[in-house]
Amino acid sequence: MNDAPPSAVTVATPHSRYDILIDSGLLSQASAWAGLPAATQAVIVSNPTVDALYGDALQQALTPHYGQVGRVLLPDGEQHKSWTSLNLIFDHLLGQGCDRKTVLFALGGGVVGDMAGFAAATFMRGVPFVQVPTTLLAQVDSSVGGKTAINHPLGKNMIGAFYQPERVVCDLATLDTLPERELCAGLAEVIKYGPIADMAFFEWIEGHLPALLQRDKAALAHAVRRSCEIKAEVVGQDERESGLRAILNFGHTFGHAIELGMGYGQWLHGEAVACGMVLAAALSAELGMVSTGFAQRLSRLIERAGLPVVAPAMEGARWLELMRGDKKAEGGEIRFVLLGAPGRATVRAAPDAAVLRVIAQHSARA
Ligand code: NAD
Ligand code: GLY
C-alpha cells in the first residue's frame, strides 16, 4: 500500500477550501482518508452497481477512522434522482440515530454525488460530506464545486443547494469497470473545458483521444487533473454562479432540454451535453461569434469521442418551451452559453429564429 500523501488540486471559495485527490488506488490508500472531520458515524451513500464493486473497499478504508460505517443504497439511474430516493438517505440517517457530526460519503457517479450532497446540505441543516466519484463525468465535473440537486418532473436539477464537500477522492482505478458508453459520456464534460477556457487543453484532447478511449491511466490522470484545475479556478471566482460559473454550462441549455424532452435516463447527461455543445457552437457561428470552421472542428471531436452530434427530433415549439425553463433564463428569455472565440465563452440571449434554424440543421428528421 502506498501511503504517501496523494497530489491534489485545491478548491478555494470564500467559505471553504478542500482538496481533490487524483490517483490510481486511492480507495485503499490510508492517507486519502486521514484528517477528515471526526465523527462516530460515517455513512456511505451509493447504488447497487457501484456498491457491489467498491462498497467493501471504501467501508474497509473508513473503518479505522469511524466507530460505525453504514451503507445506504439508492436505485441506479437518472430517473431516480428524486425526492423518493433522497428520502431513503434521510430514512437511513434517522433510523440509525445519526447526529449532526455524521459524515456522508458519496460513492458513485453524478447521480449519487448530487443526491448525497443535497442530503448532506439539508440533514440537520448540514453535515460534512466527501465525494468519492467513480465515473469520469463525476471525477471531472459533478463531484467538484458544490452543486447538489435532485430533478423535478418539470425540470432538471431544479431543487438543490450549493454545498461544498470536505474532500474529493478520485480513484482512477475505478474507471476500469466503467461501461464504455459512460466513459464516452464523461469525455463530453472533459471536452467542454477546451472551448470555454483552454484551447491548449482542447488540442491535447484532440491528440490524446485514442489514449483516453483506451483508458490509458496517464492520459486519464491528465484529463481529470486539468479539468479539475479549470473547474476549481472558475468555482473559486464565482461559487454561486452569479456570473462566470455559467460558462461551465456550455451545451447544457440544449442538453437539459434533450434529457427532459426524451425522458430522464434515455439520453445520458454527457451525451445530451455533447449534442448540446454542437448546437451551442453552431448557434455561436450562426450569430457570427465564432467561425463555422471551429464549430465543425468541435463537432468532429465530439463524434470521434463516440458521442451524438445529431439532436433528437422534437418540435421547435417544444425545444423553446423546455429551454425557457432553464435556470439561466431570465423573465422567460432563454440565455445560452455561447463561444465568443475558441477558448472563450459568454452568456447571452439569441433570436428564436436563429435558434430554431440551428436546431433544424442539426436534428434527426421526425
Ligand atoms: P450516473 O451517476 O448515473 O453514473 C452512470 C452509471 O455508471 C450508473 O449506472 C452507475 O451505477 C454506473 N457506475 C458508476 N461508477 C461506476 C464504475 N466505476 N464502474 C461501473 N459502473 C459505474 O451518471 P454520471 O454521468 O456520473 O452523472 C450524471 C449526473 O451528474 C446527472 O444527474 C447530472 O445532472 C449530474 N451533474 C452534476 C454536476 C454538478 O456540478 N453537480 C455536473 C455535471 C453533471
Ligand atoms: N457543471 C456546472 C457547474 O458545476 O457549474
Short mmCIF file of C-alpha atoms and ligand atoms in Angstrom, two decimals:
data_model
loop_
_atom_site.label_atom_id
_atom_site.label_comp_id
_atom_site.label_asym_id
_atom_site.label_seq_id
_atom_site.Cartn_x
_atom_site.Cartn_y
_atom_site.Cartn_z
CA MET A 1 0.00 0.00 0.00
CA ASN A 2 1.32 3.45 -0.95
CA ASP A 3 0.80 5.85 1.95
CA ALA A 4 2.47 8.96 0.54
CA PRO A 5 0.03 11.90 0.54
CA PRO A 6 -1.63 11.94 -2.90
CA SER A 7 -1.16 15.00 -5.08
CA ALA A 8 -4.08 17.39 -5.07
CA VAL A 9 -5.90 20.19 -6.82
CA THR A 10 -7.27 22.68 -4.29
CA VAL A 11 -10.67 24.36 -4.49
CA ALA A 12 -10.85 27.61 -2.53
CA THR A 13 -14.11 29.55 -2.19
CA PRO A 14 -14.92 32.37 0.26
CA HIS A 15 -16.24 29.88 2.81
CA SER A 16 -14.46 26.61 2.08
CA ARG A 17 -11.19 25.10 1.00
CA TYR A 18 -10.73 21.45 0.06
CA ASP A 19 -8.56 19.10 -1.96
CA ILE A 20 -9.36 16.95 -4.95
CA LEU A 21 -7.09 13.90 -4.70
CA ILE A 22 -6.40 12.21 -8.04
CA ASP A 23 -4.55 8.89 -8.35
CA SER A 24 -4.97 5.19 -9.03
CA GLY A 25 -5.63 3.04 -5.97
CA LEU A 26 -6.79 5.81 -3.59
CA LEU A 27 -9.67 3.71 -2.24
CA SER A 28 -7.14 1.57 -0.39
CA GLN A 29 -4.61 4.33 0.36
CA ALA A 30 -4.83 5.26 4.04
CA SER A 31 -3.64 8.86 3.58
CA ALA A 32 -6.61 9.58 1.29
CA TRP A 33 -8.94 9.19 4.28
CA ALA A 34 -6.90 10.76 7.09
CA GLY A 35 -7.71 14.19 8.51
CA LEU A 36 -11.44 14.25 7.73
CA PRO A 37 -13.88 15.68 10.30
CA ALA A 38 -14.05 13.50 13.41
CA ALA A 39 -17.33 11.65 13.98
CA THR A 40 -18.54 8.40 15.46
CA GLN A 41 -20.54 7.52 12.37
CA ALA A 42 -19.87 7.56 8.65
CA VAL A 43 -22.50 6.65 6.08
CA ILE A 44 -21.66 5.59 2.53
CA VAL A 45 -24.33 6.59 0.00
CA SER A 46 -24.14 4.57 -3.21
CA ASN A 47 -26.20 2.43 -5.58
CA PRO A 48 -26.23 -1.36 -6.01
CA THR A 49 -23.99 -1.28 -9.12
CA VAL A 50 -21.19 0.72 -7.54
CA ASP A 51 -21.61 -0.70 -4.06
CA ALA A 52 -21.04 -4.23 -5.42
CA LEU A 53 -17.76 -3.08 -6.97
CA TYR A 54 -16.33 -0.67 -4.40
CA GLY A 55 -18.54 -0.58 -1.29
CA ASP A 56 -16.46 -3.08 0.68
CA ALA A 57 -13.18 -1.35 -0.19
CA LEU A 58 -14.47 2.02 0.97
CA GLN A 59 -16.02 0.59 4.13
CA GLN A 60 -12.67 -1.06 4.94
CA ALA A 61 -10.78 2.19 4.34
CA LEU A 62 -13.14 4.15 6.62
CA THR A 63 -13.37 1.64 9.47
CA PRO A 64 -10.13 2.79 11.18
CA HIS A 65 -11.50 6.35 11.31
CA TYR A 66 -15.15 5.88 12.36
CA GLY A 67 -16.76 3.69 15.06
CA GLN A 68 -19.58 2.78 12.72
CA VAL A 69 -19.71 2.80 8.92
CA GLY A 70 -23.23 2.40 7.50
CA ARG A 71 -24.28 1.96 3.88
CA VAL A 72 -27.43 3.20 2.14
CA LEU A 73 -28.19 2.25 -1.45
CA LEU A 74 -30.30 4.29 -3.86
CA PRO A 75 -31.80 2.88 -7.05
CA ASP A 76 -29.44 3.33 -10.02
CA GLY A 77 -30.29 5.81 -12.77
CA GLU A 78 -31.07 9.42 -13.63
CA GLN A 79 -34.82 8.70 -13.39
CA HIS A 80 -34.27 8.02 -9.68
CA LYS A 81 -32.65 11.39 -8.92
CA SER A 82 -35.80 12.26 -6.99
CA TRP A 83 -37.42 13.09 -3.66
CA THR A 84 -38.22 9.40 -3.20
CA SER A 85 -34.55 8.38 -3.41
CA LEU A 86 -33.42 11.35 -1.35
CA ASN A 87 -35.80 10.25 1.40
CA LEU A 88 -34.11 6.83 1.52
CA ILE A 89 -30.99 8.63 2.77
CA PHE A 90 -32.92 10.52 5.45
CA ASP A 91 -34.76 7.31 6.46
CA HIS A 92 -31.40 5.62 7.00
CA LEU A 93 -29.79 8.53 8.84
CA LEU A 94 -32.71 8.97 11.22
CA GLY A 95 -33.29 5.24 11.63
CA GLN A 96 -29.64 4.75 12.62
CA GLY A 97 -29.66 7.65 15.09
CA CYS A 98 -27.10 9.64 13.09
CA ASP A 99 -26.25 13.02 14.61
CA ARG A 100 -25.13 16.29 13.06
CA LYS A 101 -21.49 15.20 13.07
CA THR A 102 -22.14 12.15 10.89
CA VAL A 103 -20.01 12.26 7.74
CA LEU A 104 -21.59 11.17 4.44
CA PHE A 105 -19.51 9.60 1.68
CA ALA A 106 -20.94 9.76 -1.86
CA LEU A 107 -19.64 6.69 -3.70
CA GLY A 108 -20.69 6.67 -7.35
CA GLY A 109 -21.38 8.88 -10.34
CA GLY A 110 -23.01 12.28 -10.53
CA VAL A 111 -26.47 10.99 -9.63
CA VAL A 112 -25.32 9.59 -6.29
CA GLY A 113 -22.99 12.56 -5.71
CA ASP A 114 -25.67 15.19 -6.35
CA MET A 115 -28.18 13.41 -4.10
CA ALA A 116 -25.78 12.58 -1.26
CA GLY A 117 -24.56 16.19 -1.39
CA PHE A 118 -28.11 17.54 -1.17
CA ALA A 119 -28.83 15.18 1.73
CA ALA A 120 -25.66 16.41 3.47
CA ALA A 121 -26.67 20.05 2.88
CA THR A 122 -30.07 19.55 4.48
CA PHE A 123 -29.81 16.76 7.09
CA MET A 124 -29.93 18.53 10.48
CA ARG A 125 -29.24 21.73 8.45
CA GLY A 126 -25.90 20.42 7.22
CA VAL A 127 -23.44 17.62 7.89
CA PRO A 128 -19.99 17.16 6.33
CA PHE A 129 -19.64 15.05 3.19
CA VAL A 130 -16.92 13.63 0.98
CA GLN A 131 -17.20 12.94 -2.72
CA VAL A 132 -15.79 9.62 -3.98
CA PRO A 133 -16.61 9.87 -7.70
CA THR A 134 -16.40 6.66 -9.74
CA THR A 135 -17.42 7.87 -13.21
CA LEU A 136 -15.26 10.01 -15.47
CA LEU A 137 -18.04 12.58 -15.57
CA ALA A 138 -18.18 12.80 -11.79
CA GLN A 139 -14.37 12.98 -11.46
CA VAL A 140 -14.02 15.84 -13.95
CA ASP A 141 -17.12 17.79 -13.07
CA SER A 142 -20.02 16.86 -10.79
CA SER A 143 -18.03 16.00 -7.63
CA VAL A 144 -16.30 19.39 -7.69
CA GLY A 145 -17.80 22.76 -6.90
CA GLY A 146 -20.67 22.02 -4.54
CA LYS A 147 -23.71 21.97 -6.81
CA THR A 148 -26.12 19.42 -5.34
CA ALA A 149 -29.64 18.68 -6.55
CA ILE A 150 -32.48 16.40 -7.46
CA ASN A 151 -34.62 16.56 -10.60
CA HIS A 152 -38.27 17.59 -10.82
CA PRO A 153 -40.60 16.17 -13.50
CA LEU A 154 -40.73 19.71 -14.92
CA GLY A 155 -37.03 20.49 -14.81
CA LYS A 156 -33.57 19.07 -14.29
CA ASN A 157 -31.62 19.80 -11.10
CA MET A 158 -34.34 22.25 -10.10
CA ILE A 159 -34.26 21.55 -6.37
CA GLY A 160 -30.91 21.73 -4.66
CA ALA A 161 -28.27 23.69 -2.80
CA PHE A 162 -24.71 24.93 -3.13
CA TYR A 163 -22.85 22.88 -0.55
CA GLN A 164 -19.15 22.10 -0.77
CA PRO A 165 -17.64 18.70 0.13
CA GLU A 166 -14.80 18.30 2.64
CA ARG A 167 -12.70 16.44 0.09
CA VAL A 168 -12.95 14.79 -3.32
CA VAL A 169 -11.20 11.44 -3.76
CA CYS A 170 -10.84 10.43 -7.44
CA ASP A 171 -9.55 6.88 -7.65
CA LEU A 172 -8.71 6.49 -11.34
CA ALA A 173 -8.70 2.68 -10.96
CA THR A 174 -12.50 2.76 -10.57
CA LEU A 175 -12.73 3.88 -14.20
CA ASP A 176 -11.57 0.40 -15.28
CA THR A 177 -15.06 -1.01 -14.68
CA LEU A 178 -16.99 1.86 -16.23
CA PRO A 179 -19.15 0.83 -19.24
CA GLU A 180 -17.81 2.31 -22.48
CA ARG A 181 -20.93 4.40 -23.06
CA GLU A 182 -20.41 6.03 -19.64
CA LEU A 183 -16.72 6.67 -20.37
CA CYS A 184 -17.71 8.49 -23.57
CA ALA A 185 -20.37 10.46 -21.67
CA GLY A 186 -17.65 11.63 -19.27
CA LEU A 187 -15.48 12.73 -22.19
CA ALA A 188 -18.18 15.23 -23.13
CA GLU A 189 -17.52 17.21 -19.94
CA VAL A 190 -13.75 16.92 -20.46
CA ILE A 191 -14.08 18.30 -23.99
CA LYS A 192 -16.29 21.11 -22.66
CA TYR A 193 -13.39 22.74 -20.82
CA GLY A 194 -11.46 23.35 -24.08
CA PRO A 195 -13.77 25.69 -26.00
CA ILE A 196 -14.81 27.60 -22.86
CA ALA A 197 -11.43 28.07 -21.21
CA ASP A 198 -8.32 26.38 -22.58
CA MET A 199 -7.57 25.77 -26.26
CA ALA A 200 -4.21 24.14 -25.44
CA PHE A 201 -6.18 21.51 -23.48
CA PHE A 202 -8.60 21.18 -26.41
CA GLU A 203 -5.68 20.45 -28.73
CA TRP A 204 -4.28 17.97 -26.19
CA ILE A 205 -7.64 16.14 -26.15
CA GLU A 206 -7.70 16.07 -29.95
CA GLY A 207 -4.28 14.41 -29.90
CA HIS A 208 -4.88 12.05 -26.98
CA LEU A 209 -8.44 10.91 -27.70
CA PRO A 210 -7.38 7.36 -28.69
CA ALA A 211 -5.43 7.03 -25.40
CA LEU A 212 -8.40 8.33 -23.41
CA LEU A 213 -10.77 5.91 -25.14
CA GLN A 214 -8.33 3.08 -24.34
CA ARG A 215 -8.33 4.23 -20.68
CA ASP A 216 -4.62 4.94 -20.64
CA LYS A 217 -4.00 5.91 -16.99
CA ALA A 218 -1.56 8.73 -17.71
CA ALA A 219 -3.95 10.29 -20.22
CA LEU A 220 -6.93 9.92 -17.86
CA ALA A 221 -4.90 11.39 -14.98
CA HIS A 222 -4.06 14.46 -17.07
CA ALA A 223 -7.65 14.84 -18.30
CA VAL A 224 -9.07 14.63 -14.77
CA ARG A 225 -6.43 16.93 -13.28
CA ARG A 226 -6.68 19.65 -15.94
CA SER A 227 -10.49 19.54 -15.89
CA CYS A 228 -10.48 19.88 -12.11
CA GLU A 229 -7.95 22.72 -12.25
CA ILE A 230 -10.16 24.66 -14.66
CA LYS A 231 -13.31 23.97 -12.65
CA ALA A 232 -11.59 24.89 -9.37
CA GLU A 233 -10.43 28.18 -10.89
CA VAL A 234 -13.94 29.07 -12.09
CA VAL A 235 -15.69 27.98 -8.88
CA GLY A 236 -13.10 29.87 -6.82
CA GLN A 237 -14.08 33.07 -8.62
CA ASP A 238 -17.85 32.52 -8.67
CA GLU A 239 -19.05 29.80 -6.31
CA ARG A 240 -22.78 30.58 -6.64
CA GLU A 241 -22.97 31.29 -10.34
CA SER A 242 -23.64 34.97 -10.22
CA GLY A 243 -21.74 35.29 -13.50
CA LEU A 244 -18.62 33.47 -14.67
CA ARG A 245 -19.59 29.98 -13.44
CA ALA A 246 -22.38 29.83 -16.04
CA ILE A 247 -19.71 29.09 -18.69
CA LEU A 248 -19.48 25.58 -17.20
CA ASN A 249 -22.98 25.13 -18.58
CA PHE A 250 -21.79 25.28 -22.21
CA GLY A 251 -24.09 22.92 -24.14
CA HIS A 252 -26.36 22.42 -21.13
CA THR A 253 -29.32 24.60 -22.18
CA PHE A 254 -29.87 22.42 -25.25
CA GLY A 255 -28.65 19.33 -23.34
CA HIS A 256 -31.08 19.63 -20.45
CA ALA A 257 -33.92 20.12 -22.98
CA ILE A 258 -32.91 16.83 -24.63
CA GLU A 259 -32.74 14.98 -21.29
CA LEU A 260 -36.12 16.28 -20.16
CA GLY A 261 -37.76 16.09 -23.59
CA MET A 262 -36.68 12.48 -24.17
CA GLY A 263 -37.37 11.40 -20.55
CA TYR A 264 -34.70 11.22 -17.83
CA GLY A 265 -32.26 8.39 -18.48
CA GLN A 266 -32.94 7.94 -22.21
CA TRP A 267 -30.00 10.09 -23.24
CA LEU A 268 -27.13 10.08 -20.72
CA HIS A 269 -26.36 13.51 -19.29
CA GLY A 270 -22.96 13.56 -21.03
CA GLU A 271 -24.49 12.57 -24.37
CA ALA A 272 -27.08 15.34 -24.13
CA VAL A 273 -24.37 17.87 -23.21
CA ALA A 274 -22.22 16.68 -26.14
CA CYS A 275 -25.01 17.23 -28.62
CA GLY A 276 -25.88 20.47 -26.84
CA MET A 277 -22.32 21.72 -27.38
CA VAL A 278 -22.66 21.01 -31.12
CA LEU A 279 -25.83 23.13 -31.16
CA ALA A 280 -24.36 25.89 -28.99
CA ALA A 281 -21.24 26.13 -31.16
CA ALA A 282 -23.38 26.16 -34.31
CA LEU A 283 -25.54 28.92 -32.79
CA SER A 284 -22.39 30.89 -31.97
CA ALA A 285 -21.35 30.54 -35.62
CA GLU A 286 -24.86 31.44 -36.82
CA LEU A 287 -24.60 34.68 -34.81
CA GLY A 288 -21.15 35.41 -36.24
CA MET A 289 -19.39 34.98 -32.89
CA VAL A 290 -17.07 32.14 -33.89
CA SER A 291 -16.11 30.61 -37.22
CA THR A 292 -18.16 27.79 -38.75
CA GLY A 293 -14.81 26.00 -39.09
CA PHE A 294 -14.36 25.94 -35.32
CA ALA A 295 -17.94 24.76 -34.71
CA GLN A 296 -17.30 21.91 -37.15
CA ARG A 297 -13.95 21.10 -35.51
CA LEU A 298 -15.66 20.76 -32.12
CA SER A 299 -18.39 18.59 -33.65
CA ARG A 300 -15.74 16.30 -35.21
CA LEU A 301 -14.01 15.81 -31.85
CA ILE A 302 -17.33 15.03 -30.15
CA GLU A 303 -18.17 12.49 -32.85
CA ARG A 304 -14.73 10.87 -32.56
CA ALA A 305 -15.37 10.52 -28.81
CA GLY A 306 -18.33 8.27 -29.64
CA LEU A 307 -20.87 10.93 -28.74
CA PRO A 308 -24.02 12.08 -30.57
CA VAL A 309 -23.86 15.13 -32.82
CA VAL A 310 -27.42 14.91 -34.16
CA ALA A 311 -30.24 16.08 -31.87
CA PRO A 312 -33.42 14.05 -31.46
CA ALA A 313 -36.50 15.01 -33.47
CA MET A 314 -38.57 17.42 -31.38
CA GLU A 315 -40.97 20.21 -32.41
CA GLY A 316 -39.34 23.64 -32.39
CA ALA A 317 -42.00 24.95 -30.01
CA ARG A 318 -41.24 22.12 -27.58
CA TRP A 319 -37.50 22.95 -27.66
CA LEU A 320 -38.25 26.58 -26.80
CA GLU A 321 -40.70 25.63 -24.06
CA LEU A 322 -38.16 23.29 -22.45
CA MET A 323 -35.32 25.81 -22.68
CA ARG A 324 -37.43 28.64 -21.21
CA GLY A 325 -37.46 26.56 -18.02
CA ASP A 326 -33.63 26.55 -17.85
CA LYS A 327 -32.15 28.05 -14.67
CA LYS A 328 -30.25 30.66 -16.69
CA ALA A 329 -33.45 32.00 -18.30
CA GLU A 330 -34.45 35.49 -17.15
CA GLY A 331 -38.02 36.78 -17.44
CA GLY A 332 -38.83 33.97 -19.90
CA GLU A 333 -35.84 34.85 -22.12
CA ILE A 334 -33.53 31.90 -22.81
CA ARG A 335 -29.87 32.67 -22.21
CA PHE A 336 -27.25 30.48 -23.88
CA VAL A 337 -23.58 29.90 -23.13
CA LEU A 338 -22.02 30.74 -26.50
CA LEU A 339 -18.47 30.96 -27.80
CA GLY A 340 -17.05 34.46 -28.26
CA ALA A 341 -13.91 32.85 -29.68
CA PRO A 342 -12.29 29.40 -29.36
CA GLY A 343 -11.41 29.17 -25.64
CA ARG A 344 -13.73 31.97 -24.52
CA ALA A 345 -17.40 31.64 -23.57
CA THR A 346 -20.05 34.22 -22.90
CA VAL A 347 -23.72 34.14 -21.84
CA ARG A 348 -26.37 35.86 -23.94
CA ALA A 349 -29.83 35.61 -25.48
CA ALA A 350 -30.35 34.72 -29.13
CA PRO A 351 -33.24 35.34 -31.55
CA ASP A 352 -35.69 32.40 -31.61
CA ALA A 353 -35.43 32.25 -35.41
CA ALA A 354 -31.65 31.66 -35.25
CA VAL A 355 -32.06 29.04 -32.50
CA LEU A 356 -34.73 27.18 -34.47
CA ARG A 357 -32.63 27.32 -37.68
CA VAL A 358 -29.67 25.73 -35.90
CA ILE A 359 -31.85 23.06 -34.29
CA ALA A 360 -33.41 22.21 -37.66
CA GLN A 361 -29.95 21.91 -39.26
CA HIS A 362 -28.67 19.53 -36.55
CA SER A 363 -31.70 17.37 -35.75
CA ALA A 364 -32.88 13.96 -36.86
CA ARG A 365 -35.91 14.05 -39.16
CA ALA A 366 -39.18 13.30 -37.34
P1 NAD B 1 -24.50 8.21 -13.09
O1 NAD B 1 -24.26 8.71 -11.74
O2 NAD B 1 -25.88 7.78 -13.44
O3 NAD B 1 -23.49 7.00 -13.35
C1 NAD B 1 -23.52 6.36 -14.61
C2 NAD B 1 -23.68 4.85 -14.49
O4 NAD B 1 -22.41 4.28 -14.22
C3 NAD B 1 -24.61 4.39 -13.40
O5 NAD B 1 -25.34 3.29 -13.85
C4 NAD B 1 -23.65 3.96 -12.29
O6 NAD B 1 -24.20 2.98 -11.44
C5 NAD B 1 -22.51 3.41 -13.08
N1 NAD B 1 -21.20 3.46 -12.45
C6 NAD B 1 -20.69 4.45 -11.71
N2 NAD B 1 -19.40 4.22 -11.43
C7 NAD B 1 -19.10 3.03 -12.00
C8 NAD B 1 -17.91 2.27 -12.08
N3 NAD B 1 -16.76 2.72 -11.60
N4 NAD B 1 -17.96 1.08 -12.72
C9 NAD B 1 -19.12 0.66 -13.28
N5 NAD B 1 -20.26 1.35 -13.27
C10 NAD B 1 -20.25 2.54 -12.63
O7 NAD B 1 -24.08 9.28 -14.19
P2 NAD B 1 -22.89 10.35 -14.27
O8 NAD B 1 -22.66 10.54 -15.71
O9 NAD B 1 -21.78 10.00 -13.40
O10 NAD B 1 -23.56 11.68 -13.65
C11 NAD B 1 -24.62 12.33 -14.31
C12 NAD B 1 -25.32 13.22 -13.30
O11 NAD B 1 -24.40 14.20 -12.82
C13 NAD B 1 -26.51 13.96 -13.85
O12 NAD B 1 -27.60 13.85 -12.97
C14 NAD B 1 -26.04 15.40 -13.92
O13 NAD B 1 -27.09 16.33 -13.77
C15 NAD B 1 -25.07 15.46 -12.79
N6 NAD B 1 -24.06 16.51 -12.91
C16 NAD B 1 -23.88 17.34 -11.84
C17 NAD B 1 -22.91 18.32 -11.89
C18 NAD B 1 -22.65 19.17 -10.68
O14 NAD B 1 -21.90 20.14 -10.80
N7 NAD B 1 -23.19 18.83 -9.54
C19 NAD B 1 -22.12 18.47 -13.04
C20 NAD B 1 -22.33 17.60 -14.10
C21 NAD B 1 -23.31 16.62 -14.04
N1 GLY B 2 -21.45 21.64 -14.08
C1 GLY B 2 -21.72 23.01 -13.97
C2 GLY B 2 -21.27 23.63 -12.70
O1 GLY B 2 -20.75 22.97 -11.83
O2 GLY B 2 -21.42 24.80 -12.52
#
